[in-house]
GROMACS .gro file of C-alpha atoms in nm:
model
  220
    1UNK     CA    1   0.201   4.707   2.222
    2UNK     CA    2   0.536   4.779   2.403
    3UNK     CA    3   0.708   4.487   2.230
    4UNK     CA    4   0.552   4.513   1.893
    5UNK     CA    5   0.765   4.853   1.833
    6UNK     CA    6   1.090   4.646   1.841
    7UNK     CA    7   0.966   4.320   1.647
    8UNK     CA    8   0.827   4.594   1.361
    9UNK     CA    9   1.197   4.749   1.343
   10UNK     CA   10   1.358   4.404   1.355
   11UNK     CA   11   1.124   4.288   1.039
   12UNK     CA   12   1.185   4.617   0.864
   13UNK     CA   13   1.579   4.543   0.877
   14UNK     CA   14   1.531   4.216   0.772
   15UNK     CA   15   1.406   4.306   0.495
   16UNK     CA   16   1.612   4.617   0.402
   17UNK     CA   17   1.912   4.379   0.428
   18UNK     CA   18   1.658   4.082   0.218
   19UNK     CA   19   1.640   4.326  -0.055
   20UNK     CA   20   2.005   4.502  -0.063
   21UNK     CA   21   2.236   4.369  -0.362
   22UNK     CA   22   2.443   4.138  -0.106
   23UNK     CA   23   2.208   3.999   0.110
   24UNK     CA   24   2.112   3.693  -0.085
   25UNK     CA   25   2.453   3.632  -0.201
   26UNK     CA   26   2.588   3.627   0.166
   27UNK     CA   27   2.341   3.353   0.300
   28UNK     CA   28   2.359   3.189   0.019
   29UNK     CA   29   2.730   3.157   0.040
   30UNK     CA   30   2.742   3.144   0.390
   31UNK     CA   31   2.515   2.783   0.387
   32UNK     CA   32   2.698   2.643   0.091
   33UNK     CA   33   3.011   2.644   0.288
   34UNK     CA   34   2.855   2.499   0.590
   35UNK     CA   35   2.724   2.209   0.341
   36UNK     CA   36   3.046   2.194   0.226
   37UNK     CA   37   3.220   2.152   0.545
   38UNK     CA   38   2.973   1.887   0.700
   39UNK     CA   39   2.954   1.656   0.342
   40UNK     CA   40   3.193   1.737   0.089
   41UNK     CA   41   3.213   1.989  -0.235
   42UNK     CA   42   2.905   2.063  -0.435
   43UNK     CA   43   2.823   1.971  -0.783
   44UNK     CA   44   2.521   2.110  -1.004
   45UNK     CA   45   2.285   2.363  -0.826
   46UNK     CA   46   1.907   2.434  -0.979
   47UNK     CA   47   1.686   2.719  -0.850
   48UNK     CA   48   1.373   2.546  -0.691
   49UNK     CA   49   1.179   2.835  -0.655
   50UNK     CA   50   1.064   2.892  -1.010
   51UNK     CA   51   0.999   3.243  -0.959
   52UNK     CA   52   0.806   3.270  -0.648
   53UNK     CA   53   0.865   3.364  -0.331
   54UNK     CA   54   1.091   3.315  -0.127
   55UNK     CA   55   1.396   3.228  -0.334
   56UNK     CA   56   1.485   2.904  -0.267
   57UNK     CA   57   1.791   2.634  -0.446
   58UNK     CA   58   1.860   2.275  -0.458
   59UNK     CA   59   2.262   2.180  -0.424
   60UNK     CA   60   2.394   1.845  -0.496
   61UNK     CA   61   2.643   1.691  -0.313
   62UNK     CA   62   2.762   1.361  -0.547
   63UNK     CA   63   2.869   1.064  -0.388
   64UNK     CA   64   3.234   1.002  -0.234
   65UNK     CA   65   3.443   0.697  -0.141
   66UNK     CA   66   3.279   0.676   0.178
   67UNK     CA   67   2.952   0.771   0.092
   68UNK     CA   68   2.805   0.590  -0.197
   69UNK     CA   69   2.482   0.808  -0.238
   70UNK     CA   70   2.394   1.174  -0.342
   71UNK     CA   71   2.310   1.440  -0.118
   72UNK     CA   72   2.058   1.706  -0.218
   73UNK     CA   73   1.969   1.989  -0.027
   74UNK     CA   74   1.738   2.329  -0.054
   75UNK     CA   75   1.918   2.650   0.004
   76UNK     CA   76   1.774   2.946   0.120
   77UNK     CA   77   1.416   2.813   0.265
   78UNK     CA   78   1.589   2.895   0.645
   79UNK     CA   79   1.666   3.244   0.524
   80UNK     CA   80   1.279   3.334   0.657
   81UNK     CA   81   1.034   3.162   0.918
   82UNK     CA   82   0.790   2.976   0.824
   83UNK     CA   83   0.462   3.071   0.849
   84UNK     CA   84   0.214   3.015   1.161
   85UNK     CA   85   0.481   2.821   1.351
   86UNK     CA   86   0.487   3.074   1.591
   87UNK     CA   87   0.092   3.011   1.673
   88UNK     CA   88   0.115   2.664   1.711
   89UNK     CA   89   0.523   2.618   1.927
   90UNK     CA   90   0.525   2.831   2.277
   91UNK     CA   91   0.872   2.827   2.150
   92UNK     CA   92   0.946   2.821   1.792
   93UNK     CA   93   1.312   2.898   1.791
   94UNK     CA   94   1.446   2.559   1.733
   95UNK     CA   95   1.223   2.483   1.449
   96UNK     CA   96   1.093   2.820   1.279
   97UNK     CA   97   1.381   2.767   1.033
   98UNK     CA   98   1.428   2.439   0.809
   99UNK     CA   99   1.634   2.331   0.517
  100UNK     CA  100   1.506   1.997   0.340
  101UNK     CA  101   1.771   1.775   0.244
  102UNK     CA  102   1.716   1.418   0.095
  103UNK     CA  103   1.985   1.121  -0.009
  104UNK     CA  104   1.938   0.910  -0.298
  105UNK     CA  105   2.074   0.713  -0.563
  106UNK     CA  106   1.867   0.817  -0.784
  107UNK     CA  107   1.941   1.059  -1.085
  108UNK     CA  108   1.998   1.392  -0.939
  109UNK     CA  109   1.790   1.607  -1.180
  110UNK     CA  110   1.530   1.376  -1.099
  111UNK     CA  111   1.517   1.320  -0.776
  112UNK     CA  112   1.566   1.729  -0.738
  113UNK     CA  113   1.220   1.788  -0.884
  114UNK     CA  114   1.062   1.696  -0.566
  115UNK     CA  115   1.190   2.033  -0.404
  116UNK     CA  116   1.007   2.227  -0.711
  117UNK     CA  117   0.695   2.110  -0.517
  118UNK     CA  118   0.824   2.155  -0.135
  119UNK     CA  119   1.082   2.437  -0.101
  120UNK     CA  120   0.806   2.694  -0.135
  121UNK     CA  121   0.523   2.476   0.026
  122UNK     CA  122   0.532   2.628   0.350
  123UNK     CA  123   0.436   2.973   0.223
  124UNK     CA  124   0.216   2.903  -0.045
  125UNK     CA  125  -0.030   2.661   0.172
  126UNK     CA  126   0.036   2.888   0.511
  127UNK     CA  127   0.180   2.651   0.690
  128UNK     CA  128   0.478   2.467   0.866
  129UNK     CA  129   0.686   2.154   0.823
  130UNK     CA  130   0.844   2.010   1.138
  131UNK     CA  131   0.963   1.650   1.245
  132UNK     CA  132   0.717   1.342   1.165
  133UNK     CA  133   0.532   1.542   0.928
  134UNK     CA  134   0.375   1.439   0.599
  135UNK     CA  135   0.300   1.581   0.285
  136UNK     CA  136   0.122   1.424   0.023
  137UNK     CA  137   0.200   1.460  -0.372
  138UNK     CA  138   0.002   1.692  -0.560
  139UNK     CA  139  -0.027   1.514  -0.849
  140UNK     CA  140  -0.084   1.181  -1.009
  141UNK     CA  141   0.115   0.862  -0.798
  142UNK     CA  142   0.310   0.805  -1.151
  143UNK     CA  143   0.426   1.146  -1.186
  144UNK     CA  144   0.617   1.173  -0.796
  145UNK     CA  145   0.995   1.156  -0.880
  146UNK     CA  146   1.097   0.934  -0.586
  147UNK     CA  147   0.962   0.644  -0.717
  148UNK     CA  148   0.600   0.694  -0.798
  149UNK     CA  149   0.606   0.321  -1.005
  150UNK     CA  150   0.677   0.212  -0.646
  151UNK     CA  151   0.364   0.286  -0.492
  152UNK     CA  152   0.487   0.643  -0.330
  153UNK     CA  153   0.278   0.945  -0.332
  154UNK     CA  154   0.381   1.124  -0.023
  155UNK     CA  155   0.713   1.260   0.151
  156UNK     CA  156   0.747   1.204   0.556
  157UNK     CA  157   0.973   1.421   0.687
  158UNK     CA  158   1.236   1.335   0.982
  159UNK     CA  159   1.523   1.525   1.155
  160UNK     CA  160   1.629   1.178   1.309
  161UNK     CA  161   1.653   0.944   0.972
  162UNK     CA  162   1.933   0.708   1.167
  163UNK     CA  163   1.573   0.532   1.283
  164UNK     CA  164   1.561   0.390   0.970
  165UNK     CA  165   1.781   0.108   0.793
  166UNK     CA  166   2.088   0.214   0.608
  167UNK     CA  167   2.419   0.411   0.691
  168UNK     CA  168   2.436   0.641   0.947
  169UNK     CA  169   2.269   1.039   0.803
  170UNK     CA  170   2.571   1.307   0.808
  171UNK     CA  171   2.500   1.595   1.063
  172UNK     CA  172   2.409   1.867   0.908
  173UNK     CA  173   2.315   2.031   1.218
  174UNK     CA  174   2.536   2.371   1.359
  175UNK     CA  175   2.407   2.662   1.118
  176UNK     CA  176   2.231   2.952   1.256
  177UNK     CA  177   2.056   3.243   1.098
  178UNK     CA  178   1.863   3.521   1.289
  179UNK     CA  179   1.977   3.384   1.612
  180UNK     CA  180   1.764   3.027   1.517
  181UNK     CA  181   1.936   2.683   1.462
  182UNK     CA  182   1.842   2.588   1.121
  183UNK     CA  183   1.685   2.201   1.142
  184UNK     CA  184   1.748   2.000   0.841
  185UNK     CA  185   1.433   1.747   0.737
  186UNK     CA  186   1.504   1.436   0.555
  187UNK     CA  187   1.290   1.357   0.276
  188UNK     CA  188   1.156   1.002   0.302
  189UNK     CA  189   0.904   0.895   0.008
  190UNK     CA  190   0.607   0.681   0.114
  191UNK     CA  191   0.272   0.590   0.026
  192UNK     CA  192  -0.048   0.752   0.042
  193UNK     CA  193  -0.163   0.424   0.273
  194UNK     CA  194   0.123   0.513   0.540
  195UNK     CA  195   0.102   0.879   0.539
  196UNK     CA  196  -0.275   0.767   0.648
  197UNK     CA  197  -0.093   0.557   0.918
  198UNK     CA  198   0.119   0.850   1.000
  199UNK     CA  199  -0.215   1.084   1.000
  200UNK     CA  200  -0.413   0.843   1.169
  201UNK     CA  201  -0.183   0.708   1.478
  202UNK     CA  202   0.125   0.920   1.483
  203UNK     CA  203   0.465   0.935   1.295
  204UNK     CA  204   0.593   0.713   1.518
  205UNK     CA  205   0.379   0.440   1.418
  206UNK     CA  206   0.485   0.522   1.076
  207UNK     CA  207   0.856   0.482   1.162
  208UNK     CA  208   0.797   0.226   1.377
  209UNK     CA  209   0.650   0.012   1.043
  210UNK     CA  210   0.924   0.126   0.803
  211UNK     CA  211   1.181  -0.028   1.035
  212UNK     CA  212   1.007  -0.348   1.036
  213UNK     CA  213   0.961  -0.356   0.667
  214UNK     CA  214   1.390  -0.279   0.620
  215UNK     CA  215   1.322   0.078   0.457
  216UNK     CA  216   1.583   0.275   0.416
  217UNK     CA  217   1.635   0.609   0.484
  218UNK     CA  218   1.818   0.660   0.136
  219UNK     CA  219   1.554   0.695  -0.201
  220UNK     CA  220   1.666   0.451  -0.455
   0.00000   0.00000   0.00000
């Protein structure tokens, strides 16, 4: 009980800041500035929360001469800790705040649709996303925006995407909020069969199989 009062006050202070006129803008500009320094200037920006809480957007980083693929990243997931992570991990500080990223050669507007599903998912489903987690697409596989016609209908989330084929992933680390480091998880499209393998035998088994199949972490 003695430790509860400080936590409540920190929570009240956070929500006072979050609901202030400048709170969201401060966070958004800080995160966009971090991404600009890491992966170059931005292109399009989309709202990914569709009026739901928490607010989240998607920023596009178009291809550059040294990077022949687009990077899409959420903006806003890390502005609040994910649900239940404190109940699962003894020390959640390195996992409680995330953003999602996708490297792709698909049209950006098409690929960005995956974030309409994922950006608010932890709060809708009262769950959390961590390295190696996999999530099944909520609709028919043919509607999956990252290659549904190729049999993909789920995503694998990796913080070390370089274990799969493809160019060296950019380092997005270094951003902190609320005293916690923000972890970027890369989205890799997978099939439902792949997801079941990860569920039954662990994500490391799936990553090994995808690597043996020469699967790239860049969605195309």
